[in-house]
Amino acid sequence: EGGVGGIYFNAQGEVVEYRRLLDGTTDNCSGGKTPWGTWVSCEERDGGRVFQVDPMGIRPPQVVSAIDDGWYEAFAYDIRNQSQPRFFVTEDHPEGALRRFTPTNANWDDPWNLLHGEGTLDYLLLEPYSTSTPSGGGTFSWTSKLSKGQKNADEYYQYTEGIDVYNGQLFVVSKLQKYLFILDLDAQTYQVHSTLSGVFDGMPDQVKRLVHGDDDDDSNTLLYFCEELGTENGVHARDENGWFFTILESDETLDDEATGLAFSPDGKHMYLSYQKTGTIYDIWREDGVPFHGKTLNVRYHSMESGTARSR
């Protein structure tokens, strides 16, 4: 059984309401938020579907029928060109081709239906510079043929989970390979980085939207990762320079997958769930600074040796 529930907070971060928003679904996984404030929920099962959910409960949940069946994980979007918005869904499967849906008519007067009208569904094709070293990066393209996308995923990017798009770059992780792929959506090139670093020894799972400070200061941009099958599953992050560091680790007795990562609008509350126990944590900094704050006191993992240094 699965579904979607909504937890509602006031401006002080206090819980004021909980309600069910979607029922009758199975194994709902990460999903993601739309630009217009609804939620996309992904079923991770054989024959899984993708649903759009209204957090206010005004509109009933609706299947995104343009996206075919799959073991779906997470959702992201690129709306820099509002006449041609792009929506992406990952699939947690060895042949899980990354989907890209482009609506035929982008009517922003009714954004809900951007996900339910006609459009084009494409599948990612990675083309490494060297097939002998596919982790060396390369170029990419899109195909309308599912079989080609599945074959390519099986070769180069199995079991994709978390995804995010920011400033023309698409970030997606392959949990089995423990890779972070960074796709330049304009140049159609990509880079590959290992996520194995220091105590981040598990599989990368959900990635949360880049939490950044000043709009003109990309050097303070952070990409957060959840972790599964690690020694002490927790939350880790990567900055613009490629440094990985640990935000928190779970108690060693908690053998559970970290997931459901979210931040309050002001960045001062981080919400984290553990899947098996069904526990949700509200985490904040004692100094009251947002999680994108420049004074974040963490230990960085060395990119070369996996050791740590202070910052």
mmCIF file of C-alpha atoms in Angstrom:
data_model
loop_
_atom_site.group_PDB
_atom_site.id
_atom_site.type_symbol
_atom_site.label_atom_id
_atom_site.label_comp_id
_atom_site.label_asym_id
_atom_site.label_seq_id
_atom_site.Cartn_x
_atom_site.Cartn_y
_atom_site.Cartn_z
ATOM 1 C CA GLU A 1 0.000 0.000 0.000
ATOM 2 C CA GLY A 2 1.081 3.570 -0.565
ATOM 3 C CA GLY A 3 -0.322 7.036 -0.988
ATOM 4 C CA VAL A 4 0.497 10.669 -0.241
ATOM 5 C CA GLY A 5 -0.098 12.548 2.984
ATOM 6 C CA GLY A 6 0.342 16.248 3.656
ATOM 7 C CA ILE A 7 1.836 17.730 6.839
ATOM 8 C CA TYR A 8 1.066 21.428 7.215
ATOM 9 C CA PHE A 9 3.114 23.916 9.243
ATOM 10 C CA ASN A 10 2.683 27.496 10.410
ATOM 11 C CA ALA A 11 5.333 30.195 10.003
ATOM 12 C CA GLN A 12 6.994 29.091 13.245
ATOM 13 C CA GLY A 13 7.495 25.556 11.912
ATOM 14 C CA GLU A 14 4.817 24.025 14.147
ATOM 15 C CA VAL A 15 2.610 21.241 12.787
ATOM 16 C CA VAL A 16 -0.971 22.443 12.447
ATOM 17 C CA GLU A 17 -2.601 19.744 10.293
ATOM 18 C CA TYR A 18 -2.200 16.387 8.596
ATOM 19 C CA ARG A 19 -4.401 14.996 5.832
ATOM 20 C CA ARG A 20 -4.430 12.193 3.257
ATOM 21 C CA LEU A 21 -4.170 13.393 -0.334
ATOM 22 C CA LEU A 22 -3.763 10.222 -2.422
ATOM 23 C CA ASP A 23 -4.895 6.659 -1.732
ATOM 24 C CA GLY A 24 -5.118 3.440 -3.725
ATOM 25 C CA THR A 25 -1.521 3.521 -4.945
ATOM 26 C CA THR A 26 1.465 1.267 -4.191
ATOM 27 C CA ASP A 27 5.068 1.918 -3.112
ATOM 28 C CA ASN A 28 5.032 5.681 -3.658
ATOM 29 C CA CYS A 29 8.611 6.897 -3.761
ATOM 30 C CA SER A 30 10.444 10.227 -3.842
ATOM 31 C CA GLY A 31 8.424 12.274 -6.372
ATOM 32 C CA GLY A 32 8.910 16.026 -6.500
ATOM 33 C CA LYS A 33 7.316 19.465 -6.442
ATOM 34 C CA THR A 34 6.029 21.249 -9.556
ATOM 35 C CA PRO A 35 6.784 24.946 -10.261
ATOM 36 C CA TRP A 36 3.120 25.772 -9.513
ATOM 37 C CA GLY A 37 3.138 24.153 -6.069
ATOM 38 C CA THR A 38 1.538 20.741 -6.623
ATOM 39 C CA TRP A 39 3.188 17.408 -5.864
ATOM 40 C CA VAL A 40 4.135 14.644 -8.292
ATOM 41 C CA SER A 41 4.108 11.181 -6.704
ATOM 42 C CA CYS A 42 5.891 8.245 -8.354
ATOM 43 C CA GLU A 43 5.020 4.584 -7.874
ATOM 44 C CA GLU A 44 8.099 2.359 -7.670
ATOM 45 C CA ARG A 45 6.640 -0.980 -8.777
ATOM 46 C CA ASP A 46 5.942 -3.124 -11.807
ATOM 47 C CA GLY A 47 3.443 -1.101 -13.846
ATOM 48 C CA GLY A 48 3.936 1.974 -11.658
ATOM 49 C CA ARG A 49 2.354 5.277 -12.617
ATOM 50 C CA VAL A 50 3.026 8.951 -11.961
ATOM 51 C CA PHE A 51 0.355 11.118 -10.272
ATOM 52 C CA GLN A 52 -0.128 14.850 -9.825
ATOM 53 C CA VAL A 53 -1.495 15.717 -6.372
ATOM 54 C CA ASP A 54 -2.987 19.007 -5.165
ATOM 55 C CA PRO A 55 -1.677 19.679 -1.616
ATOM 56 C CA MET A 56 -4.728 21.846 -0.916
ATOM 57 C CA GLY A 57 -7.080 19.034 -1.889
ATOM 58 C CA ILE A 58 -9.101 21.193 -4.298
ATOM 59 C CA ARG A 59 -8.402 19.131 -7.398
ATOM 60 C CA PRO A 60 -8.501 15.325 -7.257
ATOM 61 C CA PRO A 61 -5.242 13.426 -7.960
ATOM 62 C CA GLN A 62 -4.674 12.669 -11.626
ATOM 63 C CA VAL A 63 -2.464 10.173 -13.456
ATOM 64 C CA VAL A 64 0.159 11.684 -15.769
ATOM 65 C CA SER A 65 -0.977 9.496 -18.635
ATOM 66 C CA ALA A 66 1.713 10.656 -21.086
ATOM 67 C CA ILE A 67 4.365 8.854 -19.009
ATOM 68 C CA ASP A 68 4.373 5.100 -19.576
ATOM 69 C CA ASP A 69 4.536 2.403 -16.871
ATOM 70 C CA GLY A 70 7.722 2.018 -14.838
ATOM 71 C CA TRP A 71 9.492 1.715 -11.494
ATOM 72 C CA TYR A 72 9.448 5.450 -10.916
ATOM 73 C CA GLU A 73 11.425 7.365 -8.343
ATOM 74 C CA ALA A 74 11.753 11.147 -8.612
ATOM 75 C CA PHE A 75 10.563 14.186 -10.576
ATOM 76 C CA ALA A 76 12.217 17.467 -11.644
ATOM 77 C CA TYR A 77 11.687 20.209 -14.224
ATOM 78 C CA ASP A 78 13.390 22.821 -16.395
ATOM 79 C CA ILE A 79 11.148 25.832 -17.135
ATOM 80 C CA ARG A 80 13.731 28.390 -18.273
ATOM 81 C CA ASN A 81 11.954 28.416 -21.645
ATOM 82 C CA GLN A 82 8.323 28.693 -20.608
ATOM 83 C CA SER A 83 7.100 28.065 -24.128
ATOM 84 C CA GLN A 84 8.863 24.688 -23.998
ATOM 85 C CA PRO A 85 8.965 23.420 -20.402
ATOM 86 C CA ARG A 86 10.618 20.060 -19.727
ATOM 87 C CA PHE A 87 9.651 17.550 -17.045
ATOM 88 C CA PHE A 88 11.900 14.649 -15.991
ATOM 89 C CA VAL A 89 11.246 11.374 -14.157
ATOM 90 C CA THR A 90 13.821 8.798 -13.000
ATOM 91 C CA GLU A 91 13.286 5.038 -12.868
ATOM 92 C CA ASP A 92 14.818 2.784 -10.204
ATOM 93 C CA HIS A 93 15.430 -0.216 -12.461
ATOM 94 C CA PRO A 94 18.464 -1.702 -14.265
ATOM 95 C CA GLU A 95 16.915 -0.607 -17.569
ATOM 96 C CA GLY A 96 15.345 2.531 -16.115
ATOM 97 C CA ALA A 97 15.648 5.107 -18.885
ATOM 98 C CA LEU A 98 15.385 8.728 -17.734
ATOM 99 C CA ARG A 99 12.126 10.186 -19.113
ATOM 100 C CA ARG A 100 11.670 13.708 -20.473
ATOM 101 C CA PHE A 101 8.150 14.979 -21.169
ATOM 102 C CA THR A 102 7.589 18.141 -23.238
ATOM 103 C CA PRO A 103 4.007 19.483 -23.502
ATOM 104 C CA THR A 104 2.815 20.397 -26.989
ATOM 105 C CA ASN A 105 1.000 23.541 -25.849
ATOM 106 C CA ALA A 106 2.381 25.265 -22.759
ATOM 107 C CA ASN A 107 -0.660 27.060 -21.325
ATOM 108 C CA TRP A 108 0.540 28.669 -18.104
ATOM 109 C CA ASP A 109 -2.956 29.983 -17.368
ATOM 110 C CA ASP A 110 -3.754 26.398 -16.323
ATOM 111 C CA PRO A 111 -0.389 24.859 -15.336
ATOM 112 C CA TRP A 112 -1.968 21.735 -13.830
ATOM 113 C CA ASN A 113 -2.776 20.495 -17.318
ATOM 114 C CA LEU A 114 0.810 20.916 -18.539
ATOM 115 C CA LEU A 115 1.284 17.372 -17.244
ATOM 116 C CA HIS A 116 -1.965 15.996 -18.655
ATOM 117 C CA GLY A 117 -2.216 17.300 -22.214
ATOM 118 C CA GLU A 118 -0.534 16.155 -25.378
ATOM 119 C CA GLY A 119 3.220 16.155 -25.634
ATOM 120 C CA THR A 120 6.420 14.316 -26.494
ATOM 121 C CA LEU A 121 8.028 11.638 -24.327
ATOM 122 C CA ASP A 122 11.758 11.068 -24.844
ATOM 123 C CA TYR A 123 14.401 8.846 -23.227
ATOM 124 C CA LEU A 124 17.981 9.765 -22.337
ATOM 125 C CA LEU A 125 20.912 8.380 -24.343
ATOM 126 C CA LEU A 126 24.375 8.835 -22.850
ATOM 127 C CA GLU A 127 27.249 8.742 -25.325
ATOM 128 C CA PRO A 128 30.550 8.467 -23.401
ATOM 129 C CA TYR A 129 33.717 9.871 -24.927
ATOM 130 C CA SER A 130 35.278 6.451 -24.319
ATOM 131 C CA THR A 131 33.261 3.255 -23.950
ATOM 132 C CA SER A 132 36.188 1.713 -22.070
ATOM 133 C CA THR A 133 35.954 4.458 -19.396
ATOM 134 C CA PRO A 134 32.280 5.537 -19.346
ATOM 135 C CA SER A 135 32.854 7.489 -16.134
ATOM 136 C CA GLY A 136 34.924 9.973 -18.129
ATOM 137 C CA GLY A 137 31.877 11.917 -19.288
ATOM 138 C CA GLY A 138 30.606 12.500 -22.781
ATOM 139 C CA THR A 139 27.687 13.860 -24.761
ATOM 140 C CA PHE A 140 24.022 12.949 -24.656
ATOM 141 C CA SER A 141 20.888 13.013 -26.777
ATOM 142 C CA TRP A 142 17.250 11.941 -26.554
ATOM 143 C CA THR A 143 15.298 9.255 -28.358
ATOM 144 C CA SER A 144 11.584 8.569 -28.736
ATOM 145 C CA LYS A 145 12.233 4.804 -28.663
ATOM 146 C CA LEU A 146 11.843 3.180 -25.252
ATOM 147 C CA SER A 147 13.934 0.133 -26.206
ATOM 148 C CA LYS A 148 16.932 2.305 -27.100
ATOM 149 C CA GLY A 149 16.618 4.231 -23.856
ATOM 150 C CA GLN A 150 16.405 1.028 -21.821
ATOM 151 C CA LYS A 151 19.472 -0.468 -23.490
ATOM 152 C CA ASN A 152 21.450 2.724 -22.895
ATOM 153 C CA ALA A 153 20.402 2.911 -19.245
ATOM 154 C CA ASP A 154 21.430 -0.711 -18.726
ATOM 155 C CA GLU A 155 24.868 0.103 -20.140
ATOM 156 C CA TYR A 156 25.595 3.450 -18.495
ATOM 157 C CA TYR A 157 23.166 4.618 -15.781
ATOM 158 C CA GLN A 158 21.259 1.849 -14.012
ATOM 159 C CA TYR A 159 18.914 2.463 -11.066
ATOM 160 C CA THR A 160 18.576 6.234 -11.180
ATOM 161 C CA GLU A 161 17.033 7.793 -8.090
ATOM 162 C CA GLY A 162 17.271 11.445 -7.046
ATOM 163 C CA ILE A 163 17.142 14.219 -9.644
ATOM 164 C CA ASP A 164 17.324 18.013 -9.621
ATOM 165 C CA VAL A 165 17.658 20.773 -12.214
ATOM 166 C CA TYR A 166 19.248 24.137 -11.554
ATOM 167 C CA ASN A 167 20.555 26.854 -13.853
ATOM 168 C CA GLY A 168 20.650 24.638 -16.956
ATOM 169 C CA GLN A 169 22.267 21.675 -15.242
ATOM 170 C CA LEU A 170 20.522 18.379 -14.498
ATOM 171 C CA PHE A 171 21.815 16.393 -11.520
ATOM 172 C CA VAL A 172 20.876 12.714 -11.284
ATOM 173 C CA VAL A 173 22.318 9.823 -9.268
ATOM 174 C CA SER A 174 22.757 6.141 -10.072
ATOM 175 C CA LYS A 175 22.601 4.296 -6.761
ATOM 176 C CA LEU A 176 24.153 1.037 -7.956
ATOM 177 C CA GLN A 177 27.147 2.719 -9.591
ATOM 178 C CA LYS A 178 27.309 5.386 -6.861
ATOM 179 C CA TYR A 179 27.663 8.076 -9.497
ATOM 180 C CA LEU A 180 26.434 11.636 -9.740
ATOM 181 C CA PHE A 181 25.772 12.612 -13.363
ATOM 182 C CA ILE A 182 25.756 16.329 -14.188
ATOM 183 C CA LEU A 183 24.163 17.069 -17.561
ATOM 184 C CA ASP A 184 24.578 20.451 -19.248
ATOM 185 C CA LEU A 185 21.153 20.732 -20.849
ATOM 186 C CA ASP A 186 22.262 23.396 -23.333
ATOM 187 C CA ALA A 187 25.657 22.051 -24.440
ATOM 188 C CA GLN A 188 24.382 18.431 -24.290
ATOM 189 C CA THR A 189 27.507 17.241 -22.515
ATOM 190 C CA TYR A 190 27.781 15.467 -19.171
ATOM 191 C CA GLN A 191 30.236 14.777 -16.359
ATOM 192 C CA VAL A 192 30.365 11.818 -13.967
ATOM 193 C CA HIS A 193 31.466 12.011 -10.324
ATOM 194 C CA SER A 194 31.672 9.277 -7.718
ATOM 195 C CA THR A 195 29.626 9.871 -4.568
ATOM 196 C CA LEU A 196 31.870 7.631 -2.461
ATOM 197 C CA SER A 197 33.593 10.017 -0.077
ATOM 198 C CA GLY A 198 34.556 9.707 3.588
ATOM 199 C CA VAL A 199 31.625 8.411 5.630
ATOM 200 C CA PHE A 200 29.317 8.752 2.615
ATOM 201 C CA ASP A 201 29.792 5.062 1.893
ATOM 202 C CA GLY A 202 26.244 4.034 1.010
ATOM 203 C CA MET A 203 24.135 4.401 -2.104
ATOM 204 C CA PRO A 204 23.019 7.905 -3.071
ATOM 205 C CA ASP A 205 19.253 8.115 -2.955
ATOM 206 C CA GLN A 206 17.154 11.248 -3.054
ATOM 207 C CA VAL A 207 18.813 14.530 -3.987
ATOM 208 C CA LYS A 208 17.144 17.707 -2.827
ATOM 209 C CA ARG A 209 16.781 20.906 -4.786
ATOM 210 C CA LEU A 210 19.895 23.000 -4.532
ATOM 211 C CA VAL A 211 19.711 25.076 -1.392
ATOM 212 C CA HIS A 212 21.456 28.369 -2.014
ATOM 213 C CA GLY A 213 21.909 31.659 -0.267
ATOM 214 C CA ASP A 214 22.239 34.917 -2.151
ATOM 215 C CA ASP A 215 20.951 34.717 -5.722
ATOM 216 C CA ASP A 216 24.198 36.233 -6.996
ATOM 217 C CA ASP A 217 26.436 33.845 -5.048
ATOM 218 C CA ASP A 218 26.520 30.441 -6.723
ATOM 219 C CA SER A 219 29.637 29.578 -4.716
ATOM 220 C CA ASN A 220 27.297 28.938 -1.785
ATOM 221 C CA THR A 221 25.157 26.424 -3.699
ATOM 222 C CA LEU A 222 24.722 23.022 -2.067
ATOM 223 C CA LEU A 223 23.324 19.729 -3.324
ATOM 224 C CA TYR A 224 22.008 17.476 -0.558
ATOM 225 C CA PHE A 225 21.912 13.664 -0.744
ATOM 226 C CA CYS A 226 20.026 11.031 1.226
ATOM 227 C CA GLU A 227 21.720 7.676 1.753
ATOM 228 C CA GLU A 228 20.718 4.009 1.752
ATOM 229 C CA LEU A 229 22.674 0.838 2.530
ATOM 230 C CA GLY A 230 25.419 2.839 4.219
ATOM 231 C CA THR A 231 27.076 2.178 7.563
ATOM 232 C CA GLU A 232 24.987 4.857 9.302
ATOM 233 C CA ASN A 233 22.602 6.288 6.703
ATOM 234 C CA GLY A 234 22.352 10.043 6.862
ATOM 235 C CA VAL A 235 22.459 13.261 4.863
ATOM 236 C CA HIS A 236 25.493 14.435 2.914
ATOM 237 C CA ALA A 237 26.099 17.372 0.602
ATOM 238 C CA ARG A 238 28.287 18.551 -2.268
ATOM 239 C CA ASP A 239 29.352 22.117 -2.948
ATOM 240 C CA GLU A 240 30.195 23.854 -6.221
ATOM 241 C CA ASN A 241 33.865 22.869 -5.901
ATOM 242 C CA GLY A 242 33.059 19.160 -5.743
ATOM 243 C CA TRP A 243 33.732 18.779 -2.021
ATOM 244 C CA PHE A 244 31.500 16.267 -0.225
ATOM 245 C CA PHE A 245 30.699 16.665 3.445
ATOM 246 C CA THR A 246 28.428 15.134 6.044
ATOM 247 C CA ILE A 247 25.460 16.977 7.532
ATOM 248 C CA LEU A 248 24.347 14.167 9.837
ATOM 249 C CA GLU A 249 24.511 10.414 10.344
ATOM 250 C CA SER A 250 21.927 8.130 11.899
ATOM 251 C CA ASP A 251 22.358 6.224 15.133
ATOM 252 C CA GLU A 252 24.300 3.027 14.477
ATOM 253 C CA THR A 253 21.313 0.996 15.689
ATOM 254 C CA LEU A 254 19.021 2.508 13.029
ATOM 255 C CA ASP A 255 19.438 0.219 10.020
ATOM 256 C CA ASP A 256 17.136 2.200 7.753
ATOM 257 C CA GLU A 257 17.068 4.202 4.525
ATOM 258 C CA ALA A 258 17.178 7.990 4.821
ATOM 259 C CA THR A 259 14.643 9.620 2.521
ATOM 260 C CA GLY A 260 11.935 12.284 2.241
ATOM 261 C CA LEU A 261 14.385 15.190 2.475
ATOM 262 C CA ALA A 262 12.744 18.626 2.469
ATOM 263 C CA PHE A 263 13.470 22.168 3.660
ATOM 264 C CA SER A 264 11.247 24.908 4.992
ATOM 265 C CA PRO A 265 10.940 28.019 2.761
ATOM 266 C CA ASP A 266 13.433 29.942 4.909
ATOM 267 C CA GLY A 267 15.909 27.028 4.918
ATOM 268 C CA LYS A 268 15.979 26.865 8.718
ATOM 269 C CA HIS A 269 14.217 23.511 9.074
ATOM 270 C CA MET A 270 15.356 20.306 7.407
ATOM 271 C CA TYR A 271 12.882 17.427 7.372
ATOM 272 C CA LEU A 272 14.169 13.865 7.056
ATOM 273 C CA SER A 273 12.353 10.530 7.071
ATOM 274 C CA TYR A 274 13.483 6.960 7.711
ATOM 275 C CA GLN A 275 11.630 4.515 5.517
ATOM 276 C CA LYS A 276 11.247 1.312 7.547
ATOM 277 C CA THR A 277 10.435 2.958 10.859
ATOM 278 C CA GLY A 278 8.165 5.568 9.283
ATOM 279 C CA THR A 279 9.728 8.308 11.394
ATOM 280 C CA ILE A 280 9.998 11.957 10.299
ATOM 281 C CA TYR A 281 12.525 14.284 11.946
ATOM 282 C CA ASP A 282 12.512 18.071 12.129
ATOM 283 C CA ILE A 283 16.155 19.222 12.264
ATOM 284 C CA TRP A 284 17.476 22.753 12.792
ATOM 285 C CA ARG A 285 20.726 24.500 13.613
ATOM 286 C CA GLU A 286 21.300 25.747 17.142
ATOM 287 C CA ASP A 287 22.704 29.025 15.818
ATOM 288 C CA GLY A 288 19.464 29.719 13.915
ATOM 289 C CA VAL A 289 21.249 30.054 10.556
ATOM 290 C CA PRO A 290 19.666 28.446 7.448
ATOM 291 C CA PHE A 291 21.162 25.246 6.096
ATOM 292 C CA HIS A 292 22.586 27.196 3.166
ATOM 293 C CA GLY A 293 24.348 29.554 5.588
ATOM 294 C CA LYS A 294 28.010 30.273 4.926
ATOM 295 C CA THR A 295 28.942 29.519 8.524
ATOM 296 C CA LEU A 296 27.831 25.884 8.203
ATOM 297 C CA ASN A 297 30.326 24.120 10.475
ATOM 298 C CA VAL A 298 30.973 20.722 8.912
ATOM 299 C CA ARG A 299 33.857 18.449 8.049
ATOM 300 C CA TYR A 300 34.712 18.103 4.384
ATOM 301 C CA HIS A 301 35.846 14.841 2.813
ATOM 302 C CA SER A 302 39.075 15.041 0.820
ATOM 303 C CA MET A 303 38.361 14.548 -2.877
ATOM 304 C CA GLU A 304 41.611 12.645 -3.271
ATOM 305 C CA SER A 305 41.867 10.396 -0.226
ATOM 306 C CA GLY A 306 38.481 10.283 1.456
ATOM 307 C CA THR A 307 39.893 11.963 4.603
ATOM 308 C CA ALA A 308 38.257 14.976 6.205
ATOM 309 C CA ARG A 309 39.199 18.581 6.792
ATOM 310 C CA SER A 310 37.449 21.339 8.698
ATOM 311 C CA ARG A 311 35.821 24.373 7.196
#
